[in-house]
Amino acid sequence: MLRGVLANKEQYQPGLSIDCVIFGFHDNQLKVLLIKTKYNEQWALPGGFVSVDESIDEGAVNVLHGRTGLKGIFLRQFATFGQVNRNPTTFSDSVLQFYGIDKEQATWYRSRFVTIGYYALVDFLQAVPQPEGNNEIVEWIDCNAVPDLILDHKEIFDKALDTLRMELNLVPVGYNLLPEKFTIPELQKLYETILGRKLDRRNFLRKITSIGILTKLDEKKSNVAHKAPNLYSFDKERYEEVLKIGLHQGW
Amino acid sequence: MLRGVLANKEQYQPGLSIDCVIFGFHDNQLKVLLIKTKYNEQWALPGGFVSVDESIDEGAVNVLHGRTGLKGIFLRQFATFGQVNRNPTTFSDSVLQFYGIDKEQATWYRSRFVTIGYYALVDFLQAVPQPEGNNEIVEWIDCNAVPDLILDHKEIFDKALDTLRMELNLVPVGYNLLPEKFTIPELQKLYETILGRKLDRRNFLRKITSIGILTKLDEKKSNVAHKAPNLYSFDKERYEEVLKIGLHQGW
């Protein structure tokens, strides 16, 4: 569950952890990467501690890389969770022994942790879940069927999904998630899958084209019975620009 | 600078602090609450540590209340800052003694701190800056003339201002900042002051009225030469509702 479970605790920032909500999209499905040990039923977000010599952002990148093999993926910090009793500080010796945690480490696990949440959106076919040791299970699980999670991880997941949906109003998404050439209905399906609701076709077309990140190609989708839709690609330069300055819809 | 400077450090979460960017608005001016000691030139954001028995949100509320006397003000967590060297861990004994920090406390101040940023937007005439002790100066300073700040506080301030501006696209602002009855040009001036740029009058009128948070009153602004503009008030119920669900401009 936590990067560095058996490592020397003095190399980590005390009382601080990172949890990553890694969303995977492919073929109109939105999933989240969850892990659990063979020993218990509850799932958890992949997470870890922060080394004394790495920034919190670097810590998040290392968690993501460790669990998916992915590098260079955009990770966004979205909130820090710090309720007093968010992690149990009353673990009994026997519970900790069950997980192979010795007495000295027990003090560490019994301290209060504040956790920083990061999220990423990746193509789940490109990310290979990487268990840490033999007793861990790492899986992509449908966002509509998230099981019981440990601690406040459900709250962290919900907040990440809310943030992702809200950010659709602020930055473009789609690059790395759609094939290089795609149709407007395919792009709309991506937005609908993230938002969890249907969108009006004409409104979507108007809004998405007004951003100016799409290049209309002189090609039509093949293998389509009739009225083949046009193919588009992202104007990468303009896309990056809008990522930086934001959509600035609004005032 | 930090709440609880002379208190027992064991009552605080290790390596964790809170910094508050408290924006003040009144009469078309946007200011930020900054503090400094008599002993140095640099200003700082008001901040503090997190007690072991309070949540991070409660910690932020306590910092705000301690510095402004204000309670019940909406504080929003916006980012956590965790560069490795964001605070100097190499304070010399003499520097710390200068600030009245003894040897035992020195270990605390020399540890690495990750800080959680919160911001608030208040009417600065209602907030009375409250210095902690005789050697502290607390002042409202124009957001366009922020002086040299300690550590990474300038970065924290900039990020808070960016977030505030971005949030104008997501939630309504104005309640508690404008008089109970106001004109559309007054409301527009609030948005322009926060955004730091002019807005188109007709666009603004169309967008702000489409949100449905305004009640047009059967009254006109008095003391105006001719063509007195209409007065409005916020529909508090609808305002609260939009605060919760967001403006949902976009998709």
JSON list of N, CA, C and O in Angstrom, two decimals, chain B residues 231-251:
[
{"chain": "B", "resi": 231, "resn": "LEU", "atom": "N", "xyz": [-30.50, 49.42, -8.85]},
{"chain": "B", "resi": 231, "resn": "LEU", "atom": "CA", "xyz": [-29.85, 48.72, -7.75]},
{"chain": "B", "resi": 231, "resn": "LEU", "atom": "C", "xyz": [-30.25, 47.25, -7.76]},
{"chain": "B", "resi": 231, "resn": "LEU", "atom": "O", "xyz": [-31.35, 46.88, -8.17]},
{"chain": "B", "resi": 232, "resn": "TYR", "atom": "N", "xyz": [-29.32, 46.41, -7.31]},
{"chain": "B", "resi": 232, "resn": "TYR", "atom": "CA", "xyz": [-29.54, 44.96, -7.23]},
{"chain": "B", "resi": 232, "resn": "TYR", "atom": "C", "xyz": [-29.14, 44.47, -5.84]},
{"chain": "B", "resi": 232, "resn": "TYR", "atom": "O", "xyz": [-28.40, 45.15, -5.11]},
{"chain": "B", "resi": 233, "resn": "SER", "atom": "N", "xyz": [-29.63, 43.29, -5.49]},
{"chain": "B", "resi": 233, "resn": "SER", "atom": "CA", "xyz": [-29.10, 42.61, -4.30]},
{"chain": "B", "resi": 233, "resn": "SER", "atom": "C", "xyz": [-28.89, 41.14, -4.68]},
{"chain": "B", "resi": 233, "resn": "SER", "atom": "O", "xyz": [-29.38, 40.68, -5.72]},
{"chain": "B", "resi": 234, "resn": "PHE", "atom": "N", "xyz": [-28.13, 40.43, -3.86]},
{"chain": "B", "resi": 234, "resn": "PHE", "atom": "CA", "xyz": [-27.94, 39.01, -4.14]},
{"chain": "B", "resi": 234, "resn": "PHE", "atom": "C", "xyz": [-29.16, 38.21, -3.65]},
{"chain": "B", "resi": 234, "resn": "PHE", "atom": "O", "xyz": [-29.66, 38.46, -2.55]},
{"chain": "B", "resi": 235, "resn": "ASP", "atom": "N", "xyz": [-29.59, 37.27, -4.46]},
{"chain": "B", "resi": 235, "resn": "ASP", "atom": "CA", "xyz": [-30.59, 36.28, -4.02]},
{"chain": "B", "resi": 235, "resn": "ASP", "atom": "C", "xyz": [-29.79, 35.25, -3.22]},
{"chain": "B", "resi": 235, "resn": "ASP", "atom": "O", "xyz": [-29.18, 34.35, -3.79]},
{"chain": "B", "resi": 236, "resn": "LYS", "atom": "N", "xyz": [-29.80, 35.42, -1.88]},
{"chain": "B", "resi": 236, "resn": "LYS", "atom": "CA", "xyz": [-28.89, 34.65, -1.03]},
{"chain": "B", "resi": 236, "resn": "LYS", "atom": "C", "xyz": [-29.06, 33.13, -1.19]},
{"chain": "B", "resi": 236, "resn": "LYS", "atom": "O", "xyz": [-28.08, 32.38, -1.20]},
{"chain": "B", "resi": 237, "resn": "GLU", "atom": "N", "xyz": [-30.32, 32.69, -1.32]},
{"chain": "B", "resi": 237, "resn": "GLU", "atom": "CA", "xyz": [-30.58, 31.26, -1.43]},
{"chain": "B", "resi": 237, "resn": "GLU", "atom": "C", "xyz": [-29.95, 30.69, -2.70]},
{"chain": "B", "resi": 237, "resn": "GLU", "atom": "O", "xyz": [-29.23, 29.70, -2.67]},
{"chain": "B", "resi": 238, "resn": "ARG", "atom": "N", "xyz": [-30.22, 31.39, -3.81]},
{"chain": "B", "resi": 238, "resn": "ARG", "atom": "CA", "xyz": [-29.70, 30.95, -5.10]},
{"chain": "B", "resi": 238, "resn": "ARG", "atom": "C", "xyz": [-28.16, 31.08, -5.13]},
{"chain": "B", "resi": 238, "resn": "ARG", "atom": "O", "xyz": [-27.46, 30.24, -5.70]},
{"chain": "B", "resi": 239, "resn": "TYR", "atom": "N", "xyz": [-27.64, 32.12, -4.47]},
{"chain": "B", "resi": 239, "resn": "TYR", "atom": "CA", "xyz": [-26.20, 32.35, -4.39]},
{"chain": "B", "resi": 239, "resn": "TYR", "atom": "C", "xyz": [-25.52, 31.16, -3.71]},
{"chain": "B", "resi": 239, "resn": "TYR", "atom": "O", "xyz": [-24.52, 30.62, -4.19]},
{"chain": "B", "resi": 240, "resn": "GLU", "atom": "N", "xyz": [-26.08, 30.74, -2.57]},
{"chain": "B", "resi": 240, "resn": "GLU", "atom": "CA", "xyz": [-25.52, 29.61, -1.82]},
{"chain": "B", "resi": 240, "resn": "GLU", "atom": "C", "xyz": [-25.56, 28.33, -2.66]},
{"chain": "B", "resi": 240, "resn": "GLU", "atom": "O", "xyz": [-24.65, 27.51, -2.62]},
{"chain": "B", "resi": 241, "resn": "GLU", "atom": "N", "xyz": [-26.65, 28.20, -3.41]},
{"chain": "B", "resi": 241, "resn": "GLU", "atom": "CA", "xyz": [-26.84, 27.01, -4.25]},
{"chain": "B", "resi": 241, "resn": "GLU", "atom": "C", "xyz": [-25.75, 26.96, -5.31]},
{"chain": "B", "resi": 241, "resn": "GLU", "atom": "O", "xyz": [-25.13, 25.91, -5.53]},
{"chain": "B", "resi": 242, "resn": "VAL", "atom": "N", "xyz": [-25.51, 28.10, -5.97]},
{"chain": "B", "resi": 242, "resn": "VAL", "atom": "CA", "xyz": [-24.49, 28.14, -7.03]},
{"chain": "B", "resi": 242, "resn": "VAL", "atom": "C", "xyz": [-23.09, 27.95, -6.45]},
{"chain": "B", "resi": 242, "resn": "VAL", "atom": "O", "xyz": [-22.22, 27.33, -7.06]},
{"chain": "B", "resi": 243, "resn": "LEU", "atom": "N", "xyz": [-22.88, 28.46, -5.22]},
{"chain": "B", "resi": 243, "resn": "LEU", "atom": "CA", "xyz": [-21.60, 28.24, -4.54]},
{"chain": "B", "resi": 243, "resn": "LEU", "atom": "C", "xyz": [-21.34, 26.74, -4.42]},
{"chain": "B", "resi": 243, "resn": "LEU", "atom": "O", "xyz": [-20.22, 26.28, -4.56]},
{"chain": "B", "resi": 244, "resn": "LYS", "atom": "N", "xyz": [-22.40, 26.00, -4.13]},
{"chain": "B", "resi": 244, "resn": "LYS", "atom": "CA", "xyz": [-22.26, 24.56, -3.91]},
{"chain": "B", "resi": 244, "resn": "LYS", "atom": "C", "xyz": [-22.08, 23.80, -5.23]},
{"chain": "B", "resi": 244, "resn": "LYS", "atom": "O", "xyz": [-21.19, 22.98, -5.36]},
{"chain": "B", "resi": 245, "resn": "ILE", "atom": "N", "xyz": [-22.94, 24.10, -6.20]},
{"chain": "B", "resi": 245, "resn": "ILE", "atom": "CA", "xyz": [-22.90, 23.30, -7.43]},
{"chain": "B", "resi": 245, "resn": "ILE", "atom": "C", "xyz": [-21.94, 23.84, -8.48]},
{"chain": "B", "resi": 245, "resn": "ILE", "atom": "O", "xyz": [-21.57, 23.15, -9.41]},
{"chain": "B", "resi": 246, "resn": "GLY", "atom": "N", "xyz": [-21.51, 25.09, -8.31]},
{"chain": "B", "resi": 246, "resn": "GLY", "atom": "CA", "xyz": [-20.61, 25.68, -9.30]},
{"chain": "B", "resi": 246, "resn": "GLY", "atom": "C", "xyz": [-21.39, 26.32, -10.44]},
{"chain": "B", "resi": 246, "resn": "GLY", "atom": "O", "xyz": [-22.56, 26.04, -10.65]},
{"chain": "B", "resi": 247, "resn": "LEU", "atom": "N", "xyz": [-20.71, 27.18, -11.17]},
{"chain": "B", "resi": 247, "resn": "LEU", "atom": "CA", "xyz": [-21.38, 27.90, -12.25]},
{"chain": "B", "resi": 247, "resn": "LEU", "atom": "C", "xyz": [-21.71, 26.99, -13.43]},
{"chain": "B", "resi": 247, "resn": "LEU", "atom": "O", "xyz": [-22.65, 27.23, -14.17]},
{"chain": "B", "resi": 248, "resn": "HIS", "atom": "N", "xyz": [-20.91, 25.92, -13.59]},
{"chain": "B", "resi": 248, "resn": "HIS", "atom": "CA", "xyz": [-21.16, 24.98, -14.67]},
{"chain": "B", "resi": 248, "resn": "HIS", "atom": "C", "xyz": [-21.29, 25.64, -16.02]},
{"chain": "B", "resi": 248, "resn": "HIS", "atom": "O", "xyz": [-22.12, 25.27, -16.84]},
{"chain": "B", "resi": 249, "resn": "GLN", "atom": "N", "xyz": [-20.52, 26.68, -16.20]},
{"chain": "B", "resi": 249, "resn": "GLN", "atom": "CA", "xyz": [-20.36, 27.13, -17.57]},
{"chain": "B", "resi": 249, "resn": "GLN", "atom": "C", "xyz": [-19.55, 26.02, -18.20]},
{"chain": "B", "resi": 249, "resn": "GLN", "atom": "O", "xyz": [-18.86, 25.28, -17.53]},
{"chain": "B", "resi": 250, "resn": "GLY", "atom": "N", "xyz": [-19.55, 25.95, -19.47]},
{"chain": "B", "resi": 250, "resn": "GLY", "atom": "CA", "xyz": [-18.72, 24.92, -20.07]},
{"chain": "B", "resi": 250, "resn": "GLY", "atom": "C", "xyz": [-19.56, 23.87, -20.75]},
{"chain": "B", "resi": 250, "resn": "GLY", "atom": "O", "xyz": [-20.42, 24.21, -21.55]},
{"chain": "B", "resi": 251, "resn": "TRP", "atom": "N", "xyz": [-19.37, 22.63, -20.38]},
{"chain": "B", "resi": 251, "resn": "TRP", "atom": "CA", "xyz": [-19.93, 21.53, -21.18]},
{"chain": "B", "resi": 251, "resn": "TRP", "atom": "C", "xyz": [-21.37, 21.28, -20.80]},
{"chain": "B", "resi": 251, "resn": "TRP", "atom": "O", "xyz": [-22.04, 20.49, -21.38]}
]
